[in-house]
PDB file of C-alpha atoms in Angstrom:
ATOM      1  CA  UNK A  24      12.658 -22.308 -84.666  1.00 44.00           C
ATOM      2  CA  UNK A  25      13.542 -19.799 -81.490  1.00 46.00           C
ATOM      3  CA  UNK A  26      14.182 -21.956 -78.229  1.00 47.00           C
ATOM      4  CA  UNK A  27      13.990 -20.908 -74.939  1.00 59.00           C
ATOM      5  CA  UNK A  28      16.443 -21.542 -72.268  1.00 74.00           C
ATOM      6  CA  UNK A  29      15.185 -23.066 -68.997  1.00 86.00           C
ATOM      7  CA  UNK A  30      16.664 -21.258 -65.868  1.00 89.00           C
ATOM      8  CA  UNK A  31      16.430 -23.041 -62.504  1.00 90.00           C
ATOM      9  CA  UNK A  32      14.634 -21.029 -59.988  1.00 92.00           C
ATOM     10  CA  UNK A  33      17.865 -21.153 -57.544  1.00 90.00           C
ATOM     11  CA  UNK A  34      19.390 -19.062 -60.393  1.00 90.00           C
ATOM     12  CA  UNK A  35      16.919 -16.800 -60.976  1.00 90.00           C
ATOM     13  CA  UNK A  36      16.622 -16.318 -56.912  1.00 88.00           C
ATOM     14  CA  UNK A  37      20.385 -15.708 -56.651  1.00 87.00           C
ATOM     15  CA  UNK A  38      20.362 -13.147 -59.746  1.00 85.00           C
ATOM     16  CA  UNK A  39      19.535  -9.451 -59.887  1.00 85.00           C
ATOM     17  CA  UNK A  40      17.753  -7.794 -62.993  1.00 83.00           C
ATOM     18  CA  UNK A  41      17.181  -4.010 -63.913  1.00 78.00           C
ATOM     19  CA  UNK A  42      14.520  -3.676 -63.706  1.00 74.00           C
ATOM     20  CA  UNK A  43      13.294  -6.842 -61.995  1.00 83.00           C
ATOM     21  CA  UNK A  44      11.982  -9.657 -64.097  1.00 89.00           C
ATOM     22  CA  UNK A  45       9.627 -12.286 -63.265  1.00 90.00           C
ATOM     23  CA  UNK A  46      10.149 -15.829 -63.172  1.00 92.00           C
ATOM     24  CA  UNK A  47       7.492 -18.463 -64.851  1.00 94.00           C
ATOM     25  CA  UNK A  48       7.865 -21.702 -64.901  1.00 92.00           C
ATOM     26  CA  UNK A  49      11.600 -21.739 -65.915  1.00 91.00           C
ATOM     27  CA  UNK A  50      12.000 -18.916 -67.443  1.00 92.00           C
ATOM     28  CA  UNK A  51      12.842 -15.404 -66.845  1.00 91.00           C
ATOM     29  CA  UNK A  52      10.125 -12.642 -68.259  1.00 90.00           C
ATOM     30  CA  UNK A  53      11.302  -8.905 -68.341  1.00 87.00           C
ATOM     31  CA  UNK A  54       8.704  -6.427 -67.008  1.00 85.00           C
ATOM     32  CA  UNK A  55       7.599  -3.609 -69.094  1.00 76.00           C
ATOM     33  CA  UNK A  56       9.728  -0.509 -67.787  1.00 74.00           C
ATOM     34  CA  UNK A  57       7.839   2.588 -66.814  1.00 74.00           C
ATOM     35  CA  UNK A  58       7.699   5.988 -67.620  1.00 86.00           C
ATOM     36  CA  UNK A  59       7.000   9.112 -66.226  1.00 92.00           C
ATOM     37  CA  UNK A  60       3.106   8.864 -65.543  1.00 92.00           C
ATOM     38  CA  UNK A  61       3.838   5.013 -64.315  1.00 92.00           C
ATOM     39  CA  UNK A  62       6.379   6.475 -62.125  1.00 92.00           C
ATOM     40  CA  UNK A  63       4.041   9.252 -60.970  1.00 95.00           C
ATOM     41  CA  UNK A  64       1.397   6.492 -59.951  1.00 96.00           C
ATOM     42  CA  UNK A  65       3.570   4.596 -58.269  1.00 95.00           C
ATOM     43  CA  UNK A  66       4.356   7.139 -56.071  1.00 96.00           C
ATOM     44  CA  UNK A  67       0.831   8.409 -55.472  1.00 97.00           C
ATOM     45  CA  UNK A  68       0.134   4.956 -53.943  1.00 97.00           C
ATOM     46  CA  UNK A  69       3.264   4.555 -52.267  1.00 97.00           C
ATOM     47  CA  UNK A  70       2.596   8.046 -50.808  1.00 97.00           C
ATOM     48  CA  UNK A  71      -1.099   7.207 -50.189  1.00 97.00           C
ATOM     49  CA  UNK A  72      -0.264   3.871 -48.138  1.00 97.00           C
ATOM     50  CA  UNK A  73       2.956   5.209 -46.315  1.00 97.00           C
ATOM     51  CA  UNK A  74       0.520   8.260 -44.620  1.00 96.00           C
ATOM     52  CA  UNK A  75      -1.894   5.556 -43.000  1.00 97.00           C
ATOM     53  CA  UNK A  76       0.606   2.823 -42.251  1.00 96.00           C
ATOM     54  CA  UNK A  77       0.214   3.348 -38.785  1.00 97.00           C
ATOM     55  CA  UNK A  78      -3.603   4.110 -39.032  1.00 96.00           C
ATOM     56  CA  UNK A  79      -4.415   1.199 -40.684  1.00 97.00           C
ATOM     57  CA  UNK A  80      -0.623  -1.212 -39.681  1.00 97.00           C
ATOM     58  CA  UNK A  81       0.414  -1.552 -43.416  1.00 97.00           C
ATOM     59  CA  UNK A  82       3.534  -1.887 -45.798  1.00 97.00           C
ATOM     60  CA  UNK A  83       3.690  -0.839 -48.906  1.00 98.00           C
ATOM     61  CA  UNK A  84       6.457  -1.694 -50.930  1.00 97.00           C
ATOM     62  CA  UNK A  85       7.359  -1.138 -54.701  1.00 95.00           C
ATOM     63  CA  UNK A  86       8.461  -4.550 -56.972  1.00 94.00           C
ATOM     64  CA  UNK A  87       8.784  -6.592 -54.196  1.00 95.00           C
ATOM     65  CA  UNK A  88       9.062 -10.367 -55.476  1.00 96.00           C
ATOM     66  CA  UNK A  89       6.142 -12.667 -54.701  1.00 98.00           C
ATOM     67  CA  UNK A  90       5.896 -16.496 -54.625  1.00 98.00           C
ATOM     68  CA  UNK A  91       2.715 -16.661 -56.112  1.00 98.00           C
ATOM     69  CA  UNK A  92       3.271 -20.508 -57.156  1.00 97.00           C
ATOM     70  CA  UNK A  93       5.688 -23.177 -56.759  1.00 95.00           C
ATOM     71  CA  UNK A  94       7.478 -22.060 -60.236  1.00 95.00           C
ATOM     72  CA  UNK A  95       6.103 -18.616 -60.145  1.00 96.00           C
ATOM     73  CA  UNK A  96       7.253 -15.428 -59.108  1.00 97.00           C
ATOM     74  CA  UNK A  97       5.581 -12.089 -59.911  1.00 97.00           C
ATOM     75  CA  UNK A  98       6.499  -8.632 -58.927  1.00 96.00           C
ATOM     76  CA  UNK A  99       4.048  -6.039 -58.452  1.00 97.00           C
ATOM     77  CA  UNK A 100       4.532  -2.433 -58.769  1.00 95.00           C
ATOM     78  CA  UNK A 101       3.221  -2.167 -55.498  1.00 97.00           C
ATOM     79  CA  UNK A 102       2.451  -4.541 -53.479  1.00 98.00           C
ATOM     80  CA  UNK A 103       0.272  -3.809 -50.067  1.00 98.00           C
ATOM     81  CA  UNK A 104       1.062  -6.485 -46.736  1.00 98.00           C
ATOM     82  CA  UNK A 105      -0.259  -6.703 -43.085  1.00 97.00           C
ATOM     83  CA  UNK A 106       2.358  -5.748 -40.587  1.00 96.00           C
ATOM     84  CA  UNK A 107       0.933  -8.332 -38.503  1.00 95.00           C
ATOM     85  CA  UNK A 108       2.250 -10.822 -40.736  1.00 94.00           C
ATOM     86  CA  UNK A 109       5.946 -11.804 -40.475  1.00 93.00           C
ATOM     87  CA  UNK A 110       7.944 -10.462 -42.824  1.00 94.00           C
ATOM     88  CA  UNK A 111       9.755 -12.055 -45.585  1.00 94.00           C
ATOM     89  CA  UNK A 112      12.485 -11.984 -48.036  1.00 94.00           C
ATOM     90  CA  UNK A 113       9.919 -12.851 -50.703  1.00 95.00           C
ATOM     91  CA  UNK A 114       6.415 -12.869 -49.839  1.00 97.00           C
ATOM     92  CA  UNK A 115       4.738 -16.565 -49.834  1.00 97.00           C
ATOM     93  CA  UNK A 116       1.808 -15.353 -48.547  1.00 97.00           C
ATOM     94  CA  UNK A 117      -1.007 -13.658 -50.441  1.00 97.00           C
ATOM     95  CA  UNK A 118      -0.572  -9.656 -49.629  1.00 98.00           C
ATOM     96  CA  UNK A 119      -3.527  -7.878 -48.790  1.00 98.00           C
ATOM     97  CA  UNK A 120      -3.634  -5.803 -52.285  1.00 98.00           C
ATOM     98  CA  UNK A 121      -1.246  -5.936 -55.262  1.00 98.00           C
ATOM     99  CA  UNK A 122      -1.276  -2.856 -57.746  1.00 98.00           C
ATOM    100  CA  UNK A 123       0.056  -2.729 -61.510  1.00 96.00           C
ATOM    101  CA  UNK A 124       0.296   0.284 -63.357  1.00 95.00           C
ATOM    102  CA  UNK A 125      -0.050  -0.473 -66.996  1.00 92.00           C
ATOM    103  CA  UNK A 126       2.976   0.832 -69.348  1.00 88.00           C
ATOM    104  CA  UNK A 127       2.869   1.315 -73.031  1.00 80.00           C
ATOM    105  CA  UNK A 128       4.165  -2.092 -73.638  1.00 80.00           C
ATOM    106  CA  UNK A 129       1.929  -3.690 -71.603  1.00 78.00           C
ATOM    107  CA  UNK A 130       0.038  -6.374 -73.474  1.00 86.00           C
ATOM    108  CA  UNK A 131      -3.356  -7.575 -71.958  1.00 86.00           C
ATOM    109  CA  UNK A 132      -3.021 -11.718 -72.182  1.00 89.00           C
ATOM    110  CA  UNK A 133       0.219 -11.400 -70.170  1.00 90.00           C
ATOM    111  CA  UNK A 134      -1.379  -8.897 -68.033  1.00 93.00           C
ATOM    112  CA  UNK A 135      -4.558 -11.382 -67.971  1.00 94.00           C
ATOM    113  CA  UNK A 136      -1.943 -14.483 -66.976  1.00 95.00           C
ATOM    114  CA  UNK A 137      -0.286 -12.015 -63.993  1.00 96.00           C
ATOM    115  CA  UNK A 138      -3.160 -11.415 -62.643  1.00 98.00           C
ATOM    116  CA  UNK A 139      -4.441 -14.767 -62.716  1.00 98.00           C
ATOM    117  CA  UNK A 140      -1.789 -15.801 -60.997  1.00 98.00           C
ATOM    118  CA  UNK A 141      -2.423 -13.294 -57.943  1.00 98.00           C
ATOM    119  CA  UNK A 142      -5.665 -14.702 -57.783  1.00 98.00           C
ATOM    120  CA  UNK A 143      -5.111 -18.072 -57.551  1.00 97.00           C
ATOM    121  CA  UNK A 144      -2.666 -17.316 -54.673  1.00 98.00           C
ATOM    122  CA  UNK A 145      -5.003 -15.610 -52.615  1.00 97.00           C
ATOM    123  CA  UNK A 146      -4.698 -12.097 -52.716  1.00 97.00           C
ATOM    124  CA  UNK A 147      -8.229 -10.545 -52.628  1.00 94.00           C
ATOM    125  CA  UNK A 148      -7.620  -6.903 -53.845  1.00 98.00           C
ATOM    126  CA  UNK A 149      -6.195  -6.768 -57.355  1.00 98.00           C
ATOM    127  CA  UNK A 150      -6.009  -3.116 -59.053  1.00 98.00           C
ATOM    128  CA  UNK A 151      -5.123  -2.265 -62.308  1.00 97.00           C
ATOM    129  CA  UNK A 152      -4.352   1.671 -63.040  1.00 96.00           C
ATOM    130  CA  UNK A 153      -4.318   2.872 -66.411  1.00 95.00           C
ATOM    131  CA  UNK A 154      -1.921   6.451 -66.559  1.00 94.00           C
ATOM    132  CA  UNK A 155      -3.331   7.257 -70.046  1.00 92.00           C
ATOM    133  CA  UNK A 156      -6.784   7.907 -68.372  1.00 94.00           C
ATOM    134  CA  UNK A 157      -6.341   7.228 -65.026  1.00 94.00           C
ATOM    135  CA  UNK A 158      -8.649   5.074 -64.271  1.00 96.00           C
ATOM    136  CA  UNK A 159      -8.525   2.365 -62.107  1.00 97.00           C
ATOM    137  CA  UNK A 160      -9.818  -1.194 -62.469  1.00 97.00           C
ATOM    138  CA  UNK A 161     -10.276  -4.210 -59.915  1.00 98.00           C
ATOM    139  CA  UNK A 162      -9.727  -7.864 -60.962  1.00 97.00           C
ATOM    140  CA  UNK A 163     -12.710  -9.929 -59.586  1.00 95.00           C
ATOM    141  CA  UNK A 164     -14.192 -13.161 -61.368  1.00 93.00           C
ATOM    142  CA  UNK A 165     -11.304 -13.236 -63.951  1.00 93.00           C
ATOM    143  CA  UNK A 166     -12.430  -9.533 -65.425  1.00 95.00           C
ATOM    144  CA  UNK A 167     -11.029  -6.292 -65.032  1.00 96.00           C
ATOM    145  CA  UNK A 168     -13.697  -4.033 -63.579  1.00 97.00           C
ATOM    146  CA  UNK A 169     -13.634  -0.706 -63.457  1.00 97.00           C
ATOM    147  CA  UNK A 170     -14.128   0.658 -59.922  1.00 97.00           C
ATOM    148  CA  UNK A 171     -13.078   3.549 -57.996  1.00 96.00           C
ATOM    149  CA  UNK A 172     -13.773   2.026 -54.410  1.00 97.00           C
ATOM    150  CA  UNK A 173     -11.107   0.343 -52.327  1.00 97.00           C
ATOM    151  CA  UNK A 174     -12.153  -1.350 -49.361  1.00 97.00           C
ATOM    152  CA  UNK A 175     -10.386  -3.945 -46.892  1.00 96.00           C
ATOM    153  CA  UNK A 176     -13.160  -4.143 -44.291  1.00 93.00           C
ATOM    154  CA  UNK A 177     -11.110  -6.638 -41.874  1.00 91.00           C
ATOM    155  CA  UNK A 178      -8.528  -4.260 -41.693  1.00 93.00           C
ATOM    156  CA  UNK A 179     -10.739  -0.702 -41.494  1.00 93.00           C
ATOM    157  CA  UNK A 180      -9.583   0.538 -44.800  1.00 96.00           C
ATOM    158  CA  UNK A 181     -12.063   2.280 -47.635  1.00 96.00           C
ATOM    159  CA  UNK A 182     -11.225   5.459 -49.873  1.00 97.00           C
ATOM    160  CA  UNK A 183     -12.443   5.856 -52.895  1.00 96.00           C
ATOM    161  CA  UNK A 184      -9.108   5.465 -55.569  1.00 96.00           C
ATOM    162  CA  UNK A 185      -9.229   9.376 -57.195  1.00 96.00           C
ATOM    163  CA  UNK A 186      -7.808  10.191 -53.802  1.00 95.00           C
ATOM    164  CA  UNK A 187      -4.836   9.308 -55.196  1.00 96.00           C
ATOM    165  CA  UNK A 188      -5.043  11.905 -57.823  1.00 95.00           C
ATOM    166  CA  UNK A 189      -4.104  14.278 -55.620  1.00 94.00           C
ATOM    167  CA  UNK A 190      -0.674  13.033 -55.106  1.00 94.00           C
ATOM    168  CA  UNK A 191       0.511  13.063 -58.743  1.00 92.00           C
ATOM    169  CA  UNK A 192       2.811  15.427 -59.192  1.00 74.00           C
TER     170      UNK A 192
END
């Protein structure tokens, strides 16, 4: 029978991982790494973001660390925040958007559990992008959706997601 070592969070805090890993109640899960076309996206919407931060006063930032519980820490692979919110070493409060960018090794009841988790901190826009077919998907009553329209109406912002097409390289 495997067992699992428990890591206290003041460990996991104080550590560095390549690439980050998450931390869930006590223990330490490794993030899928990316490849090229997870990469790609990841820049499109880093791109994207970075040429309205001013527009629309936004951060975007790739695999930043979130405290999305008490024993919980996720990390997006981009994560969208007010700049009228103070800033943070880790974020404890809900972002305005988080984005993951599905890899081959992704497996959907993890994914499901992630994204759960972003949810039940707060954060009201949750996207999903699938590289293989790029297509993009919003979590919204505990389903992935697919939808192609981003909107944060308190804060001005609406494109519609193939936008970011454009940007791959």
């Amino acid at each position: 029978m495997a067992t699992t070592t428990h890591v206290p969070v003041e460990v996991y805090l104080r550590s560095s991982y390549e690439p980050d890993a998450e931390y869930v109640d006590g223990k330490i899960e490794e993030r899928p790494m990316g490849e090229f076309d997870h990469a790609l996206w990841q820049d499109a919407l880093l791109a994207w973001f970075r040429e309205h931060r001013n527009e629309w006063n936004i951060r975007a930032l790739p695999e930043l660390r979130i405290k999305v519980a008490p024993t919980r820490y996720r990390v997006p692979d981009v994560t969208l925040l007010d700049r009228t919110q103070p800033t943070e070493k880790i974020v404890t409060h809900p972002p305005l958007a988080v984005f993951e960018i599905l890899s081959p090794e992704d497996r959907l009841q993890r994914l499901k559990r992630k994204l759960e988790d972003y949810r039940a901190m707060g954060i009201a826009e949750i996207w999903v992008i699938d590289p293989q077919d790029s297509s993009f998907y919003r979590y919204e009553d505990r389903q992935l959706m697919r939808n192609e329209s981003f909107s944060l109406a308190e804060k001005g912002i609406a494109f519609d997601m193939n936008e970011l097409k454009a940007l791959l390289d």
